[in-house]
């Protein structure tokens, strides 16, 4: 009976953590009608968001619209949400690399979409949709890396900030060009940038629409490393190798580690501590823990 109660408690904890991960920033209480937004975005077709899940537990998410520097069409925004849902349910997943086809990352929104939804309410709807999606991406129980080749500008720069880490290739750049379009970031990139580089550096990058090359990105803490390869295949292989040093071990432990860090980042201290306790409880006495106790002498 005690074992049965423990299993039920464990399952309840896992379900609650999953529910928190999928929680939207915006819903009907904020005047957000997702089905109506989806119907509108569906009108703007082109490109695709492709996902490959490798046996190693690393996923490869490809932004595929190279004719316009992988700019997001409406259907690509919808597909990104679908891919995020798929990744949330990937029990064997450990890490994710996001990169753009054709040796460039992403140039933000397709200008055809921007011009077609140029009134304030339509813009707000798209903003809320993408903030919901990128917040869920940020909360994935996977260690995520943006592989920046070529240009990551506008919404593309914002997308990089939804990842845990950024790797850049020689000659690449990250640039928040929103000011030049008479805008500020709308996909959550401004708030996330402040958390990554601090308010002073973020203000400079946003108000100056500054081109951030790999050297400056390293200095700011916006990038972890400059890769040696510039070609797509070589850079992707380097990114896999870089990520694999953090994804060795059971998927349950990697996912729990990411969830604990995400809680510490987003929650107040007491709530973060309770979440850490709950996550700890899902692992203690579990298969990975018992195997480690049986095979790893302590203090060596």
PDB file of C-alpha atoms in Angstrom:
ATOM      1  CA  UNK A   1       0.000   0.000   0.000  1.00  0.00           C
ATOM      2  CA  UNK A   2       2.821   2.403   0.879  1.00  0.00           C
ATOM      3  CA  UNK A   3       4.530   1.655  -2.445  1.00  0.00           C
ATOM      4  CA  UNK A   4       1.261   2.251  -4.296  1.00  0.00           C
ATOM      5  CA  UNK A   5       0.755   5.603  -2.557  1.00  0.00           C
ATOM      6  CA  UNK A   6       4.337   6.600  -3.371  1.00  0.00           C
ATOM      7  CA  UNK A   7       3.861   5.745  -7.063  1.00  0.00           C
ATOM      8  CA  UNK A   8       0.660   7.791  -7.171  1.00  0.00           C
ATOM      9  CA  UNK A   9       2.405  10.750  -5.534  1.00  0.00           C
ATOM     10  CA  UNK A  10       5.289  10.443  -7.974  1.00  0.00           C
ATOM     11  CA  UNK A  11       2.935  10.394 -10.957  1.00  0.00           C
ATOM     12  CA  UNK A  12       1.022  13.403  -9.619  1.00  0.00           C
ATOM     13  CA  UNK A  13       4.282  15.328  -9.217  1.00  0.00           C
ATOM     14  CA  UNK A  14       5.353  14.530 -12.782  1.00  0.00           C
ATOM     15  CA  UNK A  15       1.965  15.586 -14.158  1.00  0.00           C
ATOM     16  CA  UNK A  16       2.088  18.872 -12.234  1.00  0.00           C
ATOM     17  CA  UNK A  17       5.590  19.655 -13.514  1.00  0.00           C
ATOM     18  CA  UNK A  18       4.451  18.908 -17.078  1.00  0.00           C
ATOM     19  CA  UNK A  19       1.422  21.174 -16.647  1.00  0.00           C
ATOM     20  CA  UNK A  20       3.609  24.032 -15.364  1.00  0.00           C
ATOM     21  CA  UNK A  21       5.945  23.605 -18.336  1.00  0.00           C
ATOM     22  CA  UNK A  22       3.075  23.973 -20.815  1.00  0.00           C
ATOM     23  CA  UNK A  23       1.420  26.890 -19.052  1.00  0.00           C
ATOM     24  CA  UNK A  24       0.744  29.757 -21.461  1.00  0.00           C
ATOM     25  CA  UNK A  25       1.632  33.364 -20.774  1.00  0.00           C
ATOM     26  CA  UNK A  26      -1.601  34.460 -22.476  1.00  0.00           C
ATOM     27  CA  UNK A  27      -5.078  32.933 -22.556  1.00  0.00           C
ATOM     28  CA  UNK A  28      -8.688  34.071 -22.941  1.00  0.00           C
ATOM     29  CA  UNK A  29      -8.441  36.127 -19.758  1.00  0.00           C
ATOM     30  CA  UNK A  30      -5.991  38.349 -21.655  1.00  0.00           C
ATOM     31  CA  UNK A  31      -8.257  38.661 -24.688  1.00  0.00           C
ATOM     32  CA  UNK A  32      -6.277  36.014 -26.541  1.00  0.00           C
ATOM     33  CA  UNK A  33      -8.244  33.660 -28.802  1.00  0.00           C
ATOM     34  CA  UNK A  34      -5.692  31.136 -30.023  1.00  0.00           C
ATOM     35  CA  UNK A  35      -7.879  29.349 -32.566  1.00  0.00           C
ATOM     36  CA  UNK A  36      -8.691  32.641 -34.290  1.00  0.00           C
ATOM     37  CA  UNK A  37      -5.001  33.560 -34.359  1.00  0.00           C
ATOM     38  CA  UNK A  38      -4.118  30.174 -35.841  1.00  0.00           C
ATOM     39  CA  UNK A  39      -6.768  30.590 -38.532  1.00  0.00           C
ATOM     40  CA  UNK A  40      -5.273  33.927 -39.532  1.00  0.00           C
ATOM     41  CA  UNK A  41      -1.671  32.695 -39.545  1.00  0.00           C
ATOM     42  CA  UNK A  42      -2.684  29.690 -41.665  1.00  0.00           C
ATOM     43  CA  UNK A  43      -3.320  32.081 -44.565  1.00  0.00           C
ATOM     44  CA  UNK A  44       0.394  32.864 -44.924  1.00  0.00           C
ATOM     45  CA  UNK A  45       2.046  29.721 -46.247  1.00  0.00           C
ATOM     46  CA  UNK A  46       5.655  28.897 -47.074  1.00  0.00           C
ATOM     47  CA  UNK A  47       8.709  27.283 -45.550  1.00  0.00           C
ATOM     48  CA  UNK A  48       8.689  24.637 -42.856  1.00  0.00           C
ATOM     49  CA  UNK A  49       9.980  23.761 -39.390  1.00  0.00           C
ATOM     50  CA  UNK A  50      11.553  20.307 -39.504  1.00  0.00           C
ATOM     51  CA  UNK A  51      12.420  18.137 -36.518  1.00  0.00           C
ATOM     52  CA  UNK A  52      14.724  15.128 -36.424  1.00  0.00           C
ATOM     53  CA  UNK A  53      15.039  13.149 -33.185  1.00  0.00           C
ATOM     54  CA  UNK A  54      18.308  11.229 -33.020  1.00  0.00           C
ATOM     55  CA  UNK A  55      18.966   8.045 -31.050  1.00  0.00           C
ATOM     56  CA  UNK A  56      21.475   9.973 -28.921  1.00  0.00           C
ATOM     57  CA  UNK A  57      18.610  12.002 -27.459  1.00  0.00           C
ATOM     58  CA  UNK A  58      19.579  15.145 -29.364  1.00  0.00           C
ATOM     59  CA  UNK A  59      16.946  16.755 -31.564  1.00  0.00           C
ATOM     60  CA  UNK A  60      17.710  18.882 -34.614  1.00  0.00           C
ATOM     61  CA  UNK A  61      15.157  21.618 -35.352  1.00  0.00           C
ATOM     62  CA  UNK A  62      15.628  23.198 -38.782  1.00  0.00           C
ATOM     63  CA  UNK A  63      14.208  26.565 -39.834  1.00  0.00           C
ATOM     64  CA  UNK A  64      13.632  25.876 -43.516  1.00  0.00           C
ATOM     65  CA  UNK A  65      12.817  28.876 -45.686  1.00  0.00           C
ATOM     66  CA  UNK A  66      16.207  29.756 -47.193  1.00  0.00           C
ATOM     67  CA  UNK A  67      14.841  31.863 -50.079  1.00  0.00           C
ATOM     68  CA  UNK A  68      14.048  34.614 -47.571  1.00  0.00           C
ATOM     69  CA  UNK A  69      16.757  33.872 -44.987  1.00  0.00           C
ATOM     70  CA  UNK A  70      14.474  31.504 -43.059  1.00  0.00           C
ATOM     71  CA  UNK A  71      12.018  34.261 -42.191  1.00  0.00           C
ATOM     72  CA  UNK A  72       8.899  33.020 -40.401  1.00  0.00           C
ATOM     73  CA  UNK A  73       5.728  32.722 -42.440  1.00  0.00           C
ATOM     74  CA  UNK A  74       2.407  32.184 -40.688  1.00  0.00           C
ATOM     75  CA  UNK A  75       2.481  28.424 -41.232  1.00  0.00           C
ATOM     76  CA  UNK A  76       6.041  28.251 -39.892  1.00  0.00           C
ATOM     77  CA  UNK A  77       4.847  29.897 -36.673  1.00  0.00           C
ATOM     78  CA  UNK A  78       2.149  27.240 -36.410  1.00  0.00           C
ATOM     79  CA  UNK A  79       4.611  24.443 -37.154  1.00  0.00           C
ATOM     80  CA  UNK A  80       7.018  25.735 -34.507  1.00  0.00           C
ATOM     81  CA  UNK A  81       4.258  25.405 -31.918  1.00  0.00           C
ATOM     82  CA  UNK A  82       3.583  21.842 -33.116  1.00  0.00           C
ATOM     83  CA  UNK A  83       7.270  20.907 -32.912  1.00  0.00           C
ATOM     84  CA  UNK A  84       7.495  22.315 -29.376  1.00  0.00           C
ATOM     85  CA  UNK A  85       4.529  20.169 -28.344  1.00  0.00           C
ATOM     86  CA  UNK A  86       6.253  17.134 -29.864  1.00  0.00           C
ATOM     87  CA  UNK A  87       9.437  17.919 -27.943  1.00  0.00           C
ATOM     88  CA  UNK A  88       7.532  18.345 -24.677  1.00  0.00           C
ATOM     89  CA  UNK A  89       6.366  14.747 -25.082  1.00  0.00           C
ATOM     90  CA  UNK A  90       9.762  13.292 -26.061  1.00  0.00           C
ATOM     91  CA  UNK A  91      10.551  11.032 -23.119  1.00  0.00           C
ATOM     92  CA  UNK A  92      14.013  10.079 -24.418  1.00  0.00           C
ATOM     93  CA  UNK A  93      15.071  13.616 -25.328  1.00  0.00           C
ATOM     94  CA  UNK A  94      18.065  15.302 -23.737  1.00  0.00           C
ATOM     95  CA  UNK A  95      19.082  18.200 -25.960  1.00  0.00           C
ATOM     96  CA  UNK A  96      18.021  20.298 -28.936  1.00  0.00           C
ATOM     97  CA  UNK A  97      19.952  22.200 -31.604  1.00  0.00           C
ATOM     98  CA  UNK A  98      18.098  24.882 -33.579  1.00  0.00           C
ATOM     99  CA  UNK A  99      19.645  26.061 -36.823  1.00  0.00           C
ATOM    100  CA  UNK A 100      18.673  27.561 -40.162  1.00  0.00           C
ATOM    101  CA  UNK A 101      18.882  25.971 -43.597  1.00  0.00           C
ATOM    102  CA  UNK A 102      21.164  27.491 -46.214  1.00  0.00           C
ATOM    103  CA  UNK A 103      23.907  28.651 -43.846  1.00  0.00           C
ATOM    104  CA  UNK A 104      21.921  31.413 -42.182  1.00  0.00           C
ATOM    105  CA  UNK A 105      19.848  31.373 -38.993  1.00  0.00           C
ATOM    106  CA  UNK A 106      16.702  33.494 -39.317  1.00  0.00           C
ATOM    107  CA  UNK A 107      15.713  36.993 -40.425  1.00  0.00           C
ATOM    108  CA  UNK A 108      12.598  37.263 -38.259  1.00  0.00           C
ATOM    109  CA  UNK A 109       9.102  37.557 -39.742  1.00  0.00           C
ATOM    110  CA  UNK A 110       8.308  37.307 -43.435  1.00  0.00           C
ATOM    111  CA  UNK A 111       7.622  40.895 -44.510  1.00  0.00           C
ATOM    112  CA  UNK A 112       4.556  39.742 -46.452  1.00  0.00           C
ATOM    113  CA  UNK A 113       3.046  38.575 -43.180  1.00  0.00           C
ATOM    114  CA  UNK A 114       4.063  41.763 -41.385  1.00  0.00           C
ATOM    115  CA  UNK A 115       2.429  43.963 -44.034  1.00  0.00           C
ATOM    116  CA  UNK A 116      -0.748  41.875 -44.102  1.00  0.00           C
ATOM    117  CA  UNK A 117      -1.305  42.071 -40.332  1.00  0.00           C
ATOM    118  CA  UNK A 118      -0.131  45.644 -39.860  1.00  0.00           C
ATOM    119  CA  UNK A 119      -2.997  46.770 -37.605  1.00  0.00           C
ATOM    120  CA  UNK A 120      -2.366  46.888 -33.869  1.00  0.00           C
ATOM    121  CA  UNK A 121      -4.678  44.041 -32.786  1.00  0.00           C
ATOM    122  CA  UNK A 122      -3.354  41.593 -35.367  1.00  0.00           C
ATOM    123  CA  UNK A 123       0.186  42.456 -34.336  1.00  0.00           C
ATOM    124  CA  UNK A 124      -0.659  41.887 -30.681  1.00  0.00           C
ATOM    125  CA  UNK A 125      -2.233  38.521 -31.496  1.00  0.00           C
ATOM    126  CA  UNK A 126       0.882  37.369 -33.347  1.00  0.00           C
ATOM    127  CA  UNK A 127       3.002  38.685 -30.479  1.00  0.00           C
ATOM    128  CA  UNK A 128       1.014  36.691 -27.896  1.00  0.00           C
ATOM    129  CA  UNK A 129       1.114  33.540 -30.028  1.00  0.00           C
ATOM    130  CA  UNK A 130       4.890  33.674 -30.443  1.00  0.00           C
ATOM    131  CA  UNK A 131       5.513  34.611 -26.802  1.00  0.00           C
ATOM    132  CA  UNK A 132       3.491  31.576 -25.727  1.00  0.00           C
ATOM    133  CA  UNK A 133       5.404  29.303 -28.101  1.00  0.00           C
ATOM    134  CA  UNK A 134       8.880  30.615 -27.289  1.00  0.00           C
ATOM    135  CA  UNK A 135       8.189  30.522 -23.550  1.00  0.00           C
ATOM    136  CA  UNK A 136       7.289  26.853 -23.889  1.00  0.00           C
ATOM    137  CA  UNK A 137      10.450  26.359 -25.948  1.00  0.00           C
ATOM    138  CA  UNK A 138      12.482  28.005 -23.187  1.00  0.00           C
ATOM    139  CA  UNK A 139      10.864  25.701 -20.595  1.00  0.00           C
ATOM    140  CA  UNK A 140      11.497  22.481 -22.513  1.00  0.00           C
ATOM    141  CA  UNK A 141      13.140  19.816 -20.328  1.00  0.00           C
ATOM    142  CA  UNK A 142      15.943  19.688 -22.896  1.00  0.00           C
ATOM    143  CA  UNK A 143      19.252  21.543 -23.004  1.00  0.00           C
ATOM    144  CA  UNK A 144      18.766  23.825 -25.997  1.00  0.00           C
ATOM    145  CA  UNK A 145      21.334  25.434 -28.288  1.00  0.00           C
ATOM    146  CA  UNK A 146      20.875  28.009 -31.050  1.00  0.00           C
ATOM    147  CA  UNK A 147      23.479  27.399 -33.756  1.00  0.00           C
ATOM    148  CA  UNK A 148      23.929  30.836 -35.317  1.00  0.00           C
ATOM    149  CA  UNK A 149      25.281  30.826 -38.849  1.00  0.00           C
ATOM    150  CA  UNK A 150      25.012  33.862 -41.074  1.00  0.00           C
ATOM    151  CA  UNK A 151      22.471  36.286 -39.638  1.00  0.00           C
ATOM    152  CA  UNK A 152      20.095  36.061 -36.696  1.00  0.00           C
ATOM    153  CA  UNK A 153      18.212  39.334 -36.947  1.00  0.00           C
ATOM    154  CA  UNK A 154      14.955  40.714 -35.586  1.00  0.00           C
ATOM    155  CA  UNK A 155      12.731  37.832 -34.563  1.00  0.00           C
ATOM    156  CA  UNK A 156      15.615  35.499 -35.379  1.00  0.00           C
ATOM    157  CA  UNK A 157      17.703  37.203 -32.701  1.00  0.00           C
ATOM    158  CA  UNK A 158      14.765  36.851 -30.317  1.00  0.00           C
ATOM    159  CA  UNK A 159      14.540  33.130 -31.054  1.00  0.00           C
ATOM    160  CA  UNK A 160      18.175  32.645 -30.011  1.00  0.00           C
ATOM    161  CA  UNK A 161      17.366  34.064 -26.574  1.00  0.00           C
ATOM    162  CA  UNK A 162      14.754  31.340 -25.994  1.00  0.00           C
ATOM    163  CA  UNK A 163      17.577  28.776 -26.039  1.00  0.00           C
ATOM    164  CA  UNK A 164      19.805  27.931 -23.088  1.00  0.00           C
ATOM    165  CA  UNK A 165      22.986  28.518 -25.093  1.00  0.00           C
ATOM    166  CA  UNK A 166      24.123  30.117 -28.329  1.00  0.00           C
ATOM    167  CA  UNK A 167      27.019  28.950 -30.506  1.00  0.00           C
ATOM    168  CA  UNK A 168      28.214  31.125 -33.384  1.00  0.00           C
ATOM    169  CA  UNK A 169      30.200  30.421 -36.529  1.00  0.00           C
ATOM    170  CA  UNK A 170      32.884  32.712 -38.029  1.00  0.00           C
ATOM    171  CA  UNK A 171      31.338  35.727 -39.737  1.00  0.00           C
ATOM    172  CA  UNK A 172      27.914  35.288 -38.149  1.00  0.00           C
ATOM    173  CA  UNK A 173      26.003  38.008 -36.315  1.00  0.00           C
ATOM    174  CA  UNK A 174      23.097  38.541 -33.957  1.00  0.00           C
ATOM    175  CA  UNK A 175      21.259  41.817 -34.358  1.00  0.00           C
ATOM    176  CA  UNK A 176      18.109  43.205 -32.775  1.00  0.00           C
ATOM    177  CA  UNK A 177      16.986  45.453 -35.646  1.00  0.00           C
ATOM    178  CA  UNK A 178      13.525  46.236 -34.254  1.00  0.00           C
ATOM    179  CA  UNK A 179      14.334  49.922 -33.707  1.00  0.00           C
ATOM    180  CA  UNK A 180      14.995  50.318 -37.434  1.00  0.00           C
ATOM    181  CA  UNK A 181      11.481  48.986 -38.107  1.00  0.00           C
ATOM    182  CA  UNK A 182       9.916  51.411 -35.625  1.00  0.00           C
ATOM    183  CA  UNK A 183       9.358  48.610 -33.115  1.00  0.00           C
ATOM    184  CA  UNK A 184      10.650  46.875 -30.014  1.00  0.00           C
ATOM    185  CA  UNK A 185      10.964  43.090 -29.654  1.00  0.00           C
ATOM    186  CA  UNK A 186       7.573  41.388 -29.431  1.00  0.00           C
ATOM    187  CA  UNK A 187       8.385  37.695 -29.137  1.00  0.00           C
ATOM    188  CA  UNK A 188       9.789  37.983 -25.607  1.00  0.00           C
ATOM    189  CA  UNK A 189      13.335  38.599 -26.799  1.00  0.00           C
ATOM    190  CA  UNK A 190      13.734  41.897 -24.974  1.00  0.00           C
ATOM    191  CA  UNK A 191      12.882  40.473 -21.554  1.00  0.00           C
ATOM    192  CA  UNK A 192      15.033  37.398 -22.143  1.00  0.00           C
ATOM    193  CA  UNK A 193      17.976  39.468 -23.406  1.00  0.00           C
ATOM    194  CA  UNK A 194      18.000  41.475 -20.165  1.00  0.00           C
ATOM    195  CA  UNK A 195      18.267  38.232 -18.192  1.00  0.00           C
ATOM    196  CA  UNK A 196      21.122  36.993 -20.383  1.00  0.00           C
ATOM    197  CA  UNK A 197      23.380  40.054 -20.679  1.00  0.00           C
ATOM    198  CA  UNK A 198      22.000  42.474 -18.067  1.00  0.00           C
ATOM    199  CA  UNK A 199      19.940  45.627 -18.471  1.00  0.00           C
ATOM    200  CA  UNK A 200      22.758  47.995 -19.494  1.00  0.00           C
ATOM    201  CA  UNK A 201      24.117  45.777 -22.248  1.00  0.00           C
ATOM    202  CA  UNK A 202      20.598  44.935 -23.421  1.00  0.00           C
ATOM    203  CA  UNK A 203      19.714  48.622 -23.667  1.00  0.00           C
ATOM    204  CA  UNK A 204      22.789  49.256 -25.807  1.00  0.00           C
ATOM    205  CA  UNK A 205      22.067  46.342 -28.132  1.00  0.00           C
ATOM    206  CA  UNK A 206      18.402  47.274 -28.556  1.00  0.00           C
ATOM    207  CA  UNK A 207      18.689  51.048 -28.818  1.00  0.00           C
ATOM    208  CA  UNK A 208      21.759  50.845 -31.058  1.00  0.00           C
ATOM    209  CA  UNK A 209      20.472  48.009 -33.271  1.00  0.00           C
ATOM    210  CA  UNK A 210      24.042  46.813 -32.815  1.00  0.00           C
ATOM    211  CA  UNK A 211      25.626  44.096 -34.944  1.00  0.00           C
ATOM    212  CA  UNK A 212      26.971  41.540 -32.488  1.00  0.00           C
ATOM    213  CA  UNK A 213      29.766  39.478 -34.009  1.00  0.00           C
ATOM    214  CA  UNK A 214      31.089  36.278 -32.385  1.00  0.00           C
ATOM    215  CA  UNK A 215      33.849  38.077 -30.478  1.00  0.00           C
ATOM    216  CA  UNK A 216      31.506  40.629 -28.941  1.00  0.00           C
ATOM    217  CA  UNK A 217      28.898  37.972 -28.209  1.00  0.00           C
ATOM    218  CA  UNK A 218      31.490  36.025 -26.219  1.00  0.00           C
ATOM    219  CA  UNK A 219      32.443  39.173 -24.308  1.00  0.00           C
ATOM    220  CA  UNK A 220      28.803  39.921 -23.457  1.00  0.00           C
ATOM    221  CA  UNK A 221      28.000  36.356 -22.452  1.00  0.00           C
ATOM    222  CA  UNK A 222      25.517  36.125 -25.315  1.00  0.00           C
ATOM    223  CA  UNK A 223      27.468  33.255 -26.912  1.00  0.00           C
ATOM    224  CA  UNK A 224      29.286  30.319 -25.354  1.00  0.00           C
ATOM    225  CA  UNK A 225      31.776  29.594 -28.101  1.00  0.00           C
ATOM    226  CA  UNK A 226      32.803  30.440 -31.654  1.00  0.00           C
ATOM    227  CA  UNK A 227      32.949  27.270 -33.715  1.00  0.00           C
ATOM    228  CA  UNK A 228      35.691  26.703 -36.277  1.00  0.00           C
ATOM    229  CA  UNK A 229      33.450  25.482 -39.114  1.00  0.00           C
ATOM    230  CA  UNK A 230      31.504  27.825 -41.342  1.00  0.00           C
ATOM    231  CA  UNK A 231      29.833  25.186 -43.507  1.00  0.00           C
ATOM    232  CA  UNK A 232      26.488  23.803 -42.392  1.00  0.00           C
ATOM    233  CA  UNK A 233      27.470  20.156 -41.942  1.00  0.00           C
ATOM    234  CA  UNK A 234      30.698  20.919 -40.089  1.00  0.00           C
ATOM    235  CA  UNK A 235      29.100  23.477 -37.782  1.00  0.00           C
ATOM    236  CA  UNK A 236      26.247  21.116 -36.963  1.00  0.00           C
ATOM    237  CA  UNK A 237      28.689  18.334 -36.089  1.00  0.00           C
ATOM    238  CA  UNK A 238      30.662  20.715 -33.835  1.00  0.00           C
ATOM    239  CA  UNK A 239      27.439  21.800 -32.145  1.00  0.00           C
ATOM    240  CA  UNK A 240      26.499  18.160 -31.517  1.00  0.00           C
ATOM    241  CA  UNK A 241      29.898  17.510 -29.942  1.00  0.00           C
ATOM    242  CA  UNK A 242      29.622  20.644 -27.775  1.00  0.00           C
ATOM    243  CA  UNK A 243      26.132  19.751 -26.580  1.00  0.00           C
ATOM    244  CA  UNK A 244      26.949  16.087 -25.941  1.00  0.00           C
ATOM    245  CA  UNK A 245      29.239  16.993 -23.038  1.00  0.00           C
ATOM    246  CA  UNK A 246      26.111  18.115 -21.151  1.00  0.00           C
ATOM    247  CA  UNK A 247      23.732  15.370 -22.299  1.00  0.00           C
ATOM    248  CA  UNK A 248      25.632  12.268 -21.223  1.00  0.00           C
ATOM    249  CA  UNK A 249      23.603  10.115 -18.850  1.00  0.00           C
ATOM    250  CA  UNK A 250      19.960   9.073 -18.460  1.00  0.00           C
ATOM    251  CA  UNK A 251      17.328  11.289 -20.075  1.00  0.00           C
ATOM    252  CA  UNK A 252      15.373  11.412 -16.798  1.00  0.00           C
ATOM    253  CA  UNK A 253      18.316  13.054 -15.014  1.00  0.00           C
ATOM    254  CA  UNK A 254      19.086  15.520 -17.831  1.00  0.00           C
ATOM    255  CA  UNK A 255      15.443  16.567 -18.049  1.00  0.00           C
ATOM    256  CA  UNK A 256      15.145  16.932 -14.279  1.00  0.00           C
ATOM    257  CA  UNK A 257      18.282  19.077 -14.184  1.00  0.00           C
ATOM    258  CA  UNK A 258      16.909  21.432 -16.839  1.00  0.00           C
ATOM    259  CA  UNK A 259      13.541  21.661 -15.094  1.00  0.00           C
ATOM    260  CA  UNK A 260      15.214  22.490 -11.781  1.00  0.00           C
ATOM    261  CA  UNK A 261      17.275  25.272 -13.374  1.00  0.00           C
ATOM    262  CA  UNK A 262      14.201  26.641 -15.174  1.00  0.00           C
ATOM    263  CA  UNK A 263      12.327  26.772 -11.863  1.00  0.00           C
ATOM    264  CA  UNK A 264      15.216  28.586 -10.204  1.00  0.00           C
ATOM    265  CA  UNK A 265      15.236  31.123 -13.024  1.00  0.00           C
ATOM    266  CA  UNK A 266      11.507  31.824 -13.136  1.00  0.00           C
ATOM    267  CA  UNK A 267      10.110  31.271  -9.643  1.00  0.00           C
ATOM    268  CA  UNK A 268      10.479  33.058  -6.344  1.00  0.00           C
ATOM    269  CA  UNK A 269      12.920  31.332  -3.995  1.00  0.00           C
ATOM    270  CA  UNK A 270      10.425  29.423  -1.838  1.00  0.00           C
ATOM    271  CA  UNK A 271       8.499  28.155  -4.862  1.00  0.00           C
ATOM    272  CA  UNK A 272      11.754  27.206  -6.596  1.00  0.00           C
ATOM    273  CA  UNK A 273      12.881  25.280  -3.514  1.00  0.00           C
ATOM    274  CA  UNK A 274       9.608  23.356  -3.366  1.00  0.00           C
ATOM    275  CA  UNK A 275       9.883  22.546  -7.065  1.00  0.00           C
ATOM    276  CA  UNK A 276      13.467  21.364  -6.572  1.00  0.00           C
ATOM    277  CA  UNK A 277      12.263  19.096  -3.763  1.00  0.00           C
ATOM    278  CA  UNK A 278       9.528  17.659  -5.971  1.00  0.00           C
ATOM    279  CA  UNK A 279      11.910  17.029  -8.872  1.00  0.00           C
ATOM    280  CA  UNK A 280      14.430  15.456  -6.494  1.00  0.00           C
ATOM    281  CA  UNK A 281      11.683  13.125  -5.309  1.00  0.00           C
ATOM    282  CA  UNK A 282      11.043  11.853  -8.839  1.00  0.00           C
ATOM    283  CA  UNK A 283      14.674  10.659  -9.078  1.00  0.00           C
ATOM    284  CA  UNK A 284      15.508   9.442  -5.552  1.00  0.00           C
ATOM    285  CA  UNK A 285      15.347   5.666  -5.534  1.00  0.00           C
ATOM    286  CA  UNK A 286      14.735   5.628  -9.266  1.00  0.00           C
ATOM    287  CA  UNK A 287      16.580   3.439 -11.812  1.00  0.00           C
ATOM    288  CA  UNK A 288      19.410   5.909 -12.476  1.00  0.00           C
ATOM    289  CA  UNK A 289      19.950   6.560  -8.766  1.00  0.00           C
ATOM    290  CA  UNK A 290      19.966   2.860  -7.841  1.00  0.00           C
ATOM    291  CA  UNK A 291      22.325   1.984 -10.677  1.00  0.00           C
ATOM    292  CA  UNK A 292      24.724   4.729  -9.626  1.00  0.00           C
ATOM    293  CA  UNK A 293      24.672   3.494  -6.022  1.00  0.00           C
ATOM    294  CA  UNK A 294      25.449  -0.031  -7.176  1.00  0.00           C
ATOM    295  CA  UNK A 295      28.241   0.788  -9.609  1.00  0.00           C
ATOM    296  CA  UNK A 296      29.912   4.010  -8.455  1.00  0.00           C
ATOM    297  CA  UNK A 297      32.061   3.951  -5.312  1.00  0.00           C
ATOM    298  CA  UNK A 298      31.501   7.201  -3.455  1.00  0.00           C
ATOM    299  CA  UNK A 299      34.336   9.683  -2.835  1.00  0.00           C
ATOM    300  CA  UNK A 300      36.335   8.540  -5.875  1.00  0.00           C
TER     301      UNK A 300
END
